[in-house]
Amino acid sequence: MDTHTSAGGSPEIASYYELSWSILSSIGLFTTLLSIWTMVITRPTPLSFIPTIVSAAGAVANGLCYFSFYTSSPTGDRAAASAIADILWLVQEAGLSFYSYQILLHTLRDSTRVLFLSLFWFFMVAIGSIRMAILASRVLEITEEGVSSHSAGPLQHRIDYLHVGYFTTIALVETCSSFFLIRLLHKAYRASPKVSSTRLVFRYMLRTTEMRVASLCIIGITRAVTYSLQATSQTATTVAGQFDRFAYTMECLFPLVMNLAEVLNPELIESILIEKRNPRIYWGTATTGRPHVGYFLAALKIAQLLRAQCDVVVLLADVHAFLDNLKAPLELVENRAKYYSKVITAILESVGVPTDKLEFVLGSSYQKSPEYVMDVYRLSSLISESDAKKAGAEVVKQTENAPLSGLLYPVLQVLDEEHLKVDCQLGGMDQRKLFTAATEWLPKIGYRKRAHLINPMISGLKGAKMSSSVEDSKIDLLDPPESISKKIRKAEATPKVVEDNGVIALVEYVLLPAAGLKGKKEFRVERRDQEPLVYTDIKQLEEDYMNDVLTPQLLKPAVAQGLIDLMAPIQAAYQASPEWQEITLKAYPPPVVEKKQKKVKDRGTRFPGAKVQQAQTNGVESTEK
């Protein structure tokens, strides 16, 4: 019991820290501080705010509960505190379901999204209505009946039954949202490459989600049952009441599960912690066409990895460039590798990331060694032609009568993981078949599997992916401002459609992440005679675009200006470096235009002076003879 009786027979008020409410409030305070600390060491997201808010609400609500039912304060004050506590309990208990809601809101599409939102908000309205009925009943008990912790008024049974409906509805909404989330994660898990880090992340999220839905449903059902057996207003005087207090304690501790699910990928972190070293990650690029703005995607990921104290290797794959259907002739490869090194360094420096720990490796520096060549022979003897074609299908140029070099390309990329001595490889979605091949092929010759980080592919300005070989789909990193504006102005951007929208993709994958690395993550859209639109999250921008608040006419100039400002340091570095300019001319020499010979018009034999010209011609011919 939370109170005891004095010699005179009246109940005495127990001190705050002798009661379970103080423990519950302290748990809420602890999880609030932990959530804030988690956001500080990672980065704030809508998901990370949820455990912070629900924990803070629980901490304050449990403190107010003591004030309302365990003190002799004026009735009006106790009633007000009880009402505020009920509102905060609503935030705490219903707020847990918004973890799934935030994920599903931006991932579900079409009729599935409509169905989920309809069910979710139906349950939320029901939960809010029931809690308001509980609030009103409790206020009436305190003001009219003078109820305290050790007594039960005539409205207690109504409050108990309302709680049964309240916790049952919470269990239903959590079951509903978790059903959609597990379905979504299971689909993503099956679609991701086997044994890749992406698949491991989805597997872990599936497990934690399944654990969460089971836990919260059990908590909701337990509280629905135990509350129906409550004898007094706010005390655990029966076995059922003590079970209810235990279940609520578990609910208060639940934000800890949310925080862990946000920051942990246990399979990768465990091995790194055991070995007590920084992970070594490599990103490779074939030195073929001139790098475009899409290279910011990988470069920004490299910047994040460098800031996370990872050892990052950039492979300038000159041999791969030559093998890929002769995209880069041997005489140009050396200078193109130097050009790529200059560009990648300039991208990172443009967003304020130091590059002193970045390691550039030229593929030909080790791919011609006897050990590497022998591994090529060994692996080539164990895989089939169809395996090699499948692995390189999205990377190597496919033709009807392709050269044999295209089959060697995936073999070399797989072996690079071992010979660069890395733990992980970073690449785009077009690399996923190669990553799958690496996990299958390396153990065949006695090497360990590596993890793989997969970046999305940025859409081109004309749909599909941005490509160096399609001039209208890309923006070159050295394009002048007027060229950038013209290309963005001509880019495809259907109003109210965000899928495959190359202009929005530039904001999502280039402009916003780059602004974040500079210290102020925002994208600003100026409007004539109106306040500018300021976005810190791509979901906000997509919602405004779908609702026609943000139109292509407003978006395109803002994106063009953002790219011009972002690439200004790169272009300034290029203009200030005669060495870089010379490398560019050697790596990408301007095409030689043959001067057209002026065609001599045949005027026949009857024009004035024809006889004189004919005599001169005959004279020359006689002299030559």
XYZ file of C-alpha atoms in Angstrom:
625
model
C 0.000 0.000 0.000
C 1.121 3.586 -0.593
C -0.297 5.049 2.626
C -0.468 3.994 6.252
C -2.800 4.848 9.126
C -1.884 7.070 12.053
C -2.760 6.402 15.660
C -5.828 8.584 15.299
C -7.101 6.431 12.415
C -6.588 8.933 9.599
C -4.273 8.039 6.735
C -0.896 9.750 6.667
C 0.671 10.927 3.421
C 3.698 8.893 2.363
C 6.746 10.827 1.216
C 7.269 11.039 -2.530
C 10.368 8.822 -2.767
C 8.712 6.051 -0.790
C 6.161 5.565 -3.570
C 6.348 3.814 -6.928
C 5.362 7.051 -8.693
C 8.769 8.524 -7.887
C 10.466 5.498 -9.444
C 8.324 5.726 -12.572
C 8.984 9.446 -12.836
C 12.738 8.839 -12.435
C 12.641 6.189 -15.181
C 10.949 8.722 -17.460
C 13.594 11.335 -16.659
C 16.406 8.843 -17.315
C 15.010 7.700 -20.675
C 14.435 11.344 -21.658
C 18.093 12.175 -21.006
C 19.187 8.999 -22.802
C 17.068 9.911 -25.834
C 18.555 13.407 -25.955
C 22.067 11.951 -25.677
C 21.288 9.540 -28.526
C 20.215 12.439 -30.748
C 23.395 14.364 -29.877
C 25.751 11.525 -30.871
C 23.821 10.647 -34.028
C 21.513 13.244 -35.565
C 17.956 14.341 -34.725
C 15.209 12.714 -36.785
C 11.410 12.615 -36.377
C 11.794 9.053 -35.069
C 14.347 10.019 -32.421
C 12.011 12.691 -30.999
C 9.309 10.117 -30.202
C 11.079 8.356 -27.258
C 12.139 11.772 -25.947
C 8.590 13.146 -25.935
C 6.857 10.067 -24.493
C 9.498 9.693 -21.764
C 9.245 13.353 -20.731
C 5.437 13.149 -20.688
C 5.551 10.065 -18.466
C 8.033 11.658 -16.066
C 5.849 14.744 -15.519
C 2.548 12.809 -15.422
C 3.731 10.476 -12.646
C 4.922 13.419 -10.575
C 1.560 15.146 -10.982
C -0.220 11.938 -9.986
C 1.431 12.105 -6.571
C 0.387 15.747 -6.191
C -3.210 14.996 -7.175
C -3.900 11.920 -5.051
C -1.337 11.899 -2.228
C -1.237 15.467 -0.931
C -3.660 17.659 0.981
C -3.377 20.559 -1.454
C -6.497 22.585 -2.374
C -9.081 20.620 -4.336
C -8.897 22.890 -7.376
C -5.139 22.483 -7.634
C -5.363 18.719 -7.319
C -8.092 18.546 -9.976
C -6.010 20.663 -12.396
C -2.943 18.507 -11.792
C -5.010 15.360 -12.396
C -6.310 16.735 -15.715
C -2.798 17.634 -16.907
C -1.518 14.222 -15.810
C -4.225 12.482 -17.858
C -3.282 14.504 -20.948
C 0.398 13.643 -20.505
C -0.416 9.959 -19.966
C -2.274 10.109 -23.266
C 0.870 11.527 -24.910
C 3.024 8.832 -23.315
C 0.833 5.797 -23.932
C -0.564 6.655 -27.376
C 2.694 8.297 -28.477
C 4.527 4.967 -28.649
C 2.462 4.044 -31.711
C 3.796 7.065 -33.619
C 7.128 5.273 -34.016
C 5.557 2.968 -36.604
C 3.416 5.816 -37.922
C 6.422 7.995 -38.822
C 8.012 5.183 -40.835
C 4.831 4.113 -42.610
C 3.646 7.638 -43.391
C 6.486 8.142 -45.878
C 6.862 4.600 -47.209
C 3.365 3.305 -47.915
C 1.778 4.274 -51.211
C -1.653 4.457 -52.860
C -4.533 2.440 -51.384
C -2.365 0.757 -48.733
C -1.373 4.167 -47.379
C -4.985 5.374 -47.324
C -6.109 2.207 -45.507
C -3.389 2.497 -42.879
C -4.009 6.215 -42.229
C -7.765 5.651 -41.942
C -7.360 2.838 -39.407
C -4.637 4.595 -37.447
C -6.488 7.860 -36.991
C -9.778 6.084 -36.252
C -8.088 4.326 -33.332
C -6.299 7.526 -32.258
C -9.560 9.495 -32.124
C -11.101 6.689 -30.079
C -8.121 6.636 -27.684
C -8.225 10.417 -27.252
C -11.987 10.430 -26.651
C -11.804 7.707 -24.006
C -8.918 9.469 -22.245
C -10.894 12.723 -22.144
C -13.810 10.830 -20.567
C -11.397 9.461 -17.939
C -10.054 12.978 -17.336
C -13.544 14.401 -16.804
C -14.545 11.555 -14.472
C -11.418 11.971 -12.341
C -11.869 15.726 -12.045
C -15.471 15.171 -10.935
C -14.316 12.623 -8.337
C -11.762 15.019 -6.873
C -13.955 18.148 -6.878
C -17.297 16.611 -5.843
C -16.329 13.545 -3.835
C -12.912 14.579 -2.456
C -11.358 11.301 -3.604
C -7.702 10.636 -2.691
C -5.304 7.753 -3.219
C -6.758 5.578 -0.492
C -10.435 5.928 -1.360
C -12.721 5.117 -4.222
C -15.641 7.288 -5.279
C -18.846 6.272 -7.046
C -17.251 7.046 -10.422
C -14.390 4.571 -9.906
C -16.118 1.709 -11.720
C -16.794 3.943 -14.711
C -13.112 4.996 -14.757
C -12.008 1.355 -14.580
C -14.214 0.314 -17.508
C -13.058 3.311 -19.531
C -9.460 2.192 -18.924
C -10.310 -1.277 -20.213
C -11.499 0.241 -23.498
C -8.559 2.671 -23.522
C -5.816 0.030 -23.211
C -7.592 -2.376 -25.556
C -7.715 0.313 -28.242
C -4.014 1.070 -27.722
C -3.258 -2.632 -28.225
C -5.314 -2.591 -31.433
C -3.609 0.474 -32.937
C -0.168 -0.948 -32.166
C -1.145 -4.267 -33.741
C -2.482 -2.470 -36.831
C 0.591 -0.272 -37.394
C 3.007 -3.096 -36.653
C 1.234 -5.362 -39.154
C 1.855 -2.841 -41.934
C 5.433 -2.204 -40.756
C 6.399 -5.885 -40.526
C 4.875 -6.455 -43.959
C 6.928 -3.571 -45.389
C 10.180 -4.645 -43.712
C 9.721 -8.254 -44.753
C 9.298 -7.139 -48.373
C 12.458 -4.983 -48.162
C 14.375 -7.807 -46.460
C 13.536 -10.262 -49.229
C 14.439 -7.731 -51.940
C 17.858 -6.807 -50.506
C 21.026 -8.703 -51.529
C 21.862 -11.742 -49.417
C 24.443 -11.275 -46.669
C 24.719 -7.545 -47.406
C 24.682 -5.013 -44.580
C 21.359 -3.737 -45.895
C 19.798 -7.168 -45.452
C 21.241 -7.429 -41.941
C 19.715 -4.065 -41.030
C 16.287 -5.140 -42.305
C 16.560 -8.463 -40.449
C 17.390 -6.646 -37.230
C 14.529 -4.177 -37.723
C 12.157 -7.075 -38.328
C 13.203 -8.742 -35.099
C 12.947 -5.578 -33.009
C 9.576 -4.707 -34.551
C 8.214 -8.164 -33.830
C 9.489 -7.857 -30.272
C 7.928 -4.410 -29.939
C 4.479 -5.404 -31.185
C 4.448 -8.469 -28.944
C 5.538 -6.437 -25.909
C 3.158 -3.544 -26.396
C 0.208 -5.809 -27.150
C 0.918 -7.791 -23.981
C 1.215 -4.552 -21.995
C -2.049 -3.229 -23.439
C -3.959 -6.457 -22.788
C -2.476 -6.829 -19.278
C -3.474 -3.302 -18.307
C -6.955 -3.754 -19.789
C -7.480 -6.820 -17.593
C -5.817 -5.599 -14.396
C -7.472 -2.183 -14.424
C -10.889 -3.791 -14.393
C -10.006 -5.187 -10.941
C -8.808 -1.891 -9.395
C -10.195 -1.287 -5.915
C -9.067 2.287 -5.349
C -8.192 5.253 -7.465
C -4.353 5.325 -7.706
C -2.954 2.620 -5.418
C -1.668 -0.897 -6.006
C -3.521 -2.458 -3.052
C -4.413 -5.733 -4.780
C -2.544 -8.362 -6.753
C -4.195 -7.036 -9.929
C -3.113 -3.505 -9.064
C 0.477 -4.608 -8.563
C 0.469 -6.409 -11.922
C -0.866 -3.205 -13.481
C 1.948 -1.187 -11.906
C 4.513 -3.699 -13.222
C 3.047 -3.521 -16.746
C 3.147 0.277 -16.632
C 6.797 0.164 -15.512
C 7.597 -1.924 -18.590
C 5.792 0.671 -20.692
C 7.931 3.435 -19.175
C 11.079 1.468 -19.993
C 10.034 0.856 -23.579
C 11.682 3.992 -25.079
C 14.995 2.240 -24.345
C 14.097 -0.324 -27.010
C 13.347 2.488 -29.471
C 16.718 4.137 -28.900
C 18.620 0.894 -29.390
C 16.713 0.091 -32.571
C 17.710 3.491 -33.936
C 21.493 3.285 -33.514
C 22.511 -0.376 -33.515
C 23.362 -2.769 -36.287
C 24.695 -5.502 -33.983
C 26.327 -7.841 -36.513
C 28.631 -5.106 -37.861
C 29.262 -3.193 -34.640
C 30.101 -6.310 -32.612
C 32.974 -7.424 -34.845
C 34.466 -3.917 -34.964
C 34.304 -3.512 -31.176
C 35.920 -6.909 -30.611
C 38.873 -6.024 -32.848
C 39.067 -2.471 -31.393
C 39.760 -0.703 -34.694
C 38.141 1.612 -37.199
C 36.314 -0.074 -40.080
C 38.115 0.131 -43.440
C 35.690 0.908 -46.274
C 36.328 1.367 -49.967
C 34.454 2.991 -52.790
C 35.567 2.350 -56.352
C 34.904 4.272 -59.528
C 35.936 3.418 -63.078
C 37.733 6.417 -64.533
C 35.665 6.779 -67.698
C 33.469 9.811 -68.462
C 33.682 13.163 -66.690
C 32.169 13.003 -63.167
C 28.779 14.708 -62.843
C 26.750 16.065 -59.939
C 25.539 12.531 -59.152
C 29.024 11.834 -57.756
C 28.086 14.069 -54.830
C 25.933 11.179 -53.563
C 28.912 8.862 -52.980
C 31.203 11.733 -51.976
C 28.796 12.895 -49.253
C 28.547 9.352 -47.916
C 32.361 9.213 -47.868
C 32.322 12.511 -45.946
C 29.990 11.000 -43.330
C 32.210 7.923 -43.024
C 35.326 10.078 -42.576
C 33.595 12.057 -39.835
C 32.686 8.749 -38.172
C 36.427 7.927 -37.986
C 36.269 5.248 -40.680
C 39.321 4.574 -42.834
C 38.121 5.278 -46.369
C 39.850 4.136 -49.572
C 38.885 5.518 -52.974
C 39.812 3.086 -55.737
C 40.497 4.818 -59.043
C 39.733 1.780 -61.174
C 41.740 2.535 -64.307
C 41.976 -1.121 -65.379
C 38.204 -1.522 -64.949
C 37.664 1.527 -67.149
C 39.645 -0.096 -69.942
C 37.958 -3.488 -69.527
C 34.438 -2.027 -69.720
C 34.037 -2.293 -73.481
C 37.023 0.032 -74.062
C 35.256 3.057 -72.538
C 38.621 4.598 -71.670
C 41.571 4.086 -74.047
C 44.837 3.229 -72.318
C 46.505 6.457 -73.418
C 43.840 8.509 -71.570
C 43.360 6.365 -68.452
C 46.298 7.742 -66.454
C 45.192 11.360 -66.770
C 41.546 10.488 -66.147
C 42.531 8.874 -62.847
C 44.303 12.107 -61.866
C 41.222 14.084 -62.918
C 38.939 11.919 -60.727
C 41.274 12.378 -57.766
C 41.114 16.153 -58.167
C 37.313 16.173 -58.495
C 36.572 13.932 -55.493
C 38.949 15.903 -53.288
C 37.334 19.163 -54.416
C 33.804 17.849 -53.664
C 34.751 16.910 -50.104
C 36.560 20.188 -49.488
C 33.557 22.133 -50.846
C 31.441 20.838 -47.939
C 34.158 21.366 -45.345
C 35.398 17.786 -44.917
C 39.183 17.358 -44.418
C 40.700 14.858 -46.838
C 44.007 14.149 -45.111
C 42.751 10.691 -44.028
C 41.336 9.844 -47.448
C 43.425 7.269 -49.303
C 43.471 7.134 -53.109
C 44.596 3.870 -54.705
C 45.184 3.391 -58.435
C 43.874 0.010 -59.571
C 46.857 -0.737 -61.793
C 49.193 -0.253 -58.810
C 48.303 -3.721 -57.490
C 46.103 -5.387 -60.136
C 49.167 -6.352 -62.209
C 50.946 -8.086 -59.327
C 51.592 -11.865 -59.586
C 49.387 -12.553 -56.525
C 46.435 -10.641 -57.954
C 46.760 -12.165 -61.434
C 46.917 -15.646 -59.916
C 43.716 -14.940 -57.962
C 42.064 -13.849 -61.220
C 42.993 -17.215 -62.750
C 41.794 -19.136 -59.679
C 38.423 -17.368 -59.497
C 37.899 -17.538 -63.283
C 38.233 -21.308 -63.095
C 35.407 -21.540 -60.522
C 32.682 -19.337 -62.032
C 30.764 -19.671 -65.264
C 30.313 -17.251 -68.137
C 26.660 -16.722 -67.176
C 27.679 -15.969 -63.545
C 30.085 -13.262 -64.722
C 27.520 -11.756 -67.113
C 24.828 -11.718 -64.421
C 27.130 -10.075 -61.880
C 28.102 -7.272 -64.260
C 24.724 -6.871 -65.963
C 23.983 -3.408 -64.522
C 27.555 -2.103 -64.568
C 29.352 -3.439 -67.648
C 28.134 -2.258 -71.030
C 26.222 -5.101 -72.674
C 26.478 -5.692 -76.432
C 25.685 -8.618 -78.728
C 29.284 -9.550 -79.449
C 30.910 -8.130 -76.299
C 34.675 -8.458 -75.779
C 35.968 -10.958 -73.229
C 37.225 -8.072 -71.079
C 33.665 -7.433 -69.891
C 33.619 -10.846 -68.196
C 36.811 -10.013 -66.281
C 35.346 -6.775 -64.871
C 33.224 -8.382 -62.103
C 36.053 -10.813 -61.257
C 38.408 -7.901 -60.592
C 35.863 -5.949 -58.536
C 35.221 -8.957 -56.297
C 38.948 -9.537 -55.747
C 39.508 -5.850 -54.934
C 37.779 -6.386 -51.562
C 40.478 -8.855 -50.519
C 43.523 -7.139 -52.010
C 42.566 -3.727 -50.589
C 42.145 -5.421 -47.165
C 38.788 -3.768 -46.480
C 35.848 -4.665 -44.236
C 33.153 -3.152 -46.404
C 32.460 -1.839 -49.898
C 30.277 1.174 -50.662
C 28.383 1.362 -53.934
C 25.141 2.267 -55.673
C 22.049 0.164 -56.285
C 23.429 -0.790 -59.691
C 26.220 -2.672 -57.858
C 23.919 -5.021 -55.924
C 24.454 -8.016 -58.235
C 28.202 -7.566 -57.968
C 27.930 -7.367 -54.173
C 25.922 -10.580 -54.118
C 28.562 -12.233 -56.325
C 31.324 -11.091 -53.957
C 29.707 -12.788 -50.962
C 29.390 -16.019 -52.958
C 32.708 -16.032 -54.829
C 35.315 -14.954 -52.257
C 34.812 -17.979 -49.939
C 35.414 -20.258 -52.953
C 39.090 -19.275 -52.956
C 39.431 -19.088 -49.169
C 38.743 -15.379 -48.516
C 36.214 -13.975 -46.046
C 32.971 -12.251 -46.960
C 32.710 -8.483 -46.689
C 29.827 -6.215 -45.761
C 28.268 -3.913 -48.358
C 26.690 -0.473 -48.040
C 24.268 0.410 -50.819
C 23.511 3.987 -51.872
C 20.407 4.901 -53.883
C 20.863 5.973 -57.499
C 20.084 9.577 -58.265
C 17.533 10.109 -61.039
C 18.672 11.861 -64.194
C 17.194 15.112 -65.464
C 15.373 13.119 -68.167
C 14.322 10.190 -65.969
C 16.210 6.910 -65.403
C 19.604 7.258 -63.684
C 22.037 10.106 -64.183
C 24.706 8.939 -66.632
C 27.972 10.395 -67.915
C 27.175 9.111 -71.395
C 23.797 10.913 -71.661
C 24.546 14.615 -71.916
C 21.014 15.921 -71.234
C 20.559 13.730 -68.142
C 23.539 15.092 -66.189
C 25.132 18.247 -64.857
C 28.910 18.282 -65.153
C 30.757 19.475 -62.059
C 32.523 22.127 -64.150
C 29.430 23.339 -66.035
C 29.142 27.154 -65.965
C 26.190 28.682 -64.038
C 24.206 29.499 -67.179
C 24.510 25.889 -68.376
C 23.327 24.570 -64.979
C 20.288 26.861 -65.023
C 19.435 25.857 -68.585
C 19.657 22.121 -67.860
C 17.532 22.384 -64.712
C 14.991 24.531 -66.563
C 14.667 21.825 -69.260
C 14.581 18.943 -66.763
C 11.499 16.736 -66.500
C 9.513 17.526 -63.353
C 5.839 16.592 -63.589
C 3.695 18.665 -61.196
C 2.520 16.779 -58.065
C 4.635 13.687 -58.963
C 7.690 12.918 -56.803
C 8.586 9.460 -58.152
C 11.541 9.503 -60.597
C 11.674 13.277 -60.275
C 15.307 14.153 -60.947
C 14.962 17.714 -59.640
C 13.613 16.572 -56.248
C 16.302 13.857 -56.175
C 18.967 16.557 -56.382
C 17.520 18.182 -53.251
C 17.200 14.874 -51.378
C 20.576 13.361 -52.188
C 22.806 16.358 -52.857
C 21.641 19.748 -51.599
C 20.172 18.797 -48.196
C 22.996 16.393 -47.164
C 25.622 18.897 -48.311
C 23.940 21.660 -46.291
C 23.901 19.339 -43.276
C 27.643 18.753 -43.533
C 28.156 22.514 -43.660
C 26.244 22.862 -40.381
C 22.823 24.146 -41.434
C 20.613 21.545 -43.070
C 17.997 23.493 -44.990
C 16.824 24.115 -48.544
C 15.295 27.512 -49.258
C 12.810 28.284 -52.046
C 12.256 31.982 -52.685
C 8.763 33.179 -53.644
C 7.729 36.514 -55.110
C 5.741 38.662 -52.632
C 5.605 35.793 -50.127
C 7.696 34.312 -47.359
C 10.260 31.787 -48.650
C 9.636 28.064 -48.211
C 12.332 26.554 -45.976
C 12.759 22.775 -45.846
C 14.887 20.793 -43.401
C 13.422 17.415 -44.338
C 12.748 15.964 -47.784
C 9.365 14.617 -46.655
C 8.148 18.148 -46.027
C 9.213 19.140 -49.529
C 7.576 16.086 -51.134
C 4.284 16.742 -49.326
C 4.235 20.369 -50.486
C 5.096 19.276 -54.035
C 2.296 16.680 -54.101
C -0.140 19.281 -52.741
C 1.005 21.824 -55.376
C 2.228 24.268 -52.731
C 5.673 23.849 -54.246
C 5.476 23.935 -58.046
C 8.153 23.088 -60.645
C 8.324 26.801 -61.482
C 9.343 27.550 -57.879
C 11.495 24.471 -57.337
C 13.712 24.598 -60.435
C 15.283 28.057 -59.905
C 15.976 27.191 -56.253
C 17.665 23.907 -57.209
C 19.697 25.594 -59.947
C 20.903 28.285 -57.535
C 21.669 25.675 -54.880
C 23.827 23.695 -57.306
C 25.591 26.813 -58.553
C 26.475 27.812 -54.967
C 27.509 24.253 -54.068
C 29.785 23.834 -57.077
C 31.275 27.342 -56.931
C 34.234 26.234 -54.730
C 34.934 23.324 -57.096
C 34.992 25.575 -60.117
C 37.095 28.153 -58.258
C 39.622 25.455 -57.384
C 39.694 24.381 -61.033
C 40.258 27.933 -62.286
C 43.061 28.440 -59.753
C 44.911 25.251 -60.737
C 46.784 25.268 -64.071
C 47.803 21.673 -63.284
C 44.154 20.558 -63.063
C 43.318 22.382 -66.295
C 46.224 20.679 -68.070
C 45.126 17.267 -66.730
C 41.597 17.930 -68.009
C 42.827 18.647 -71.525
C 44.892 15.456 -71.545
C 42.143 13.299 -69.982
C 39.284 14.629 -72.087
C 40.824 16.213 -75.187
C 38.358 18.202 -77.276
C 37.233 16.302 -80.350
C 39.209 17.101 -83.489
C 36.936 18.732 -86.024
C 38.111 18.202 -89.587
C 37.995 21.380 -91.617
C 35.682 20.985 -94.571
C 37.258 21.399 -97.991
C 35.504 23.988 -100.061
C 33.841 22.278 -102.989
C 34.756 23.770 -106.381
C 31.653 24.485 -108.353
C 31.580 23.076 -111.898
C 30.502 26.000 -114.090
C 30.646 24.140 -117.395
C 32.502 25.316 -120.577
C 30.458 28.279 -121.726
C 30.976 30.845 -119.009
C 33.090 33.945 -119.843
C 36.814 33.148 -119.772
C 36.285 29.418 -120.083
C 38.551 29.151 -123.136
C 41.412 31.008 -121.404
C 41.080 28.783 -118.286
C 41.027 25.666 -120.472
C 44.182 26.807 -122.309
C 45.969 27.429 -118.977
C 44.963 23.989 -117.727
C 46.191 22.333 -120.907
C 49.482 24.238 -120.655
C 50.109 23.002 -117.131
C 49.381 19.441 -118.172
C 51.822 19.746 -121.147
C 54.561 21.064 -118.824
C 54.084 18.164 -116.399
C 54.423 15.721 -119.252
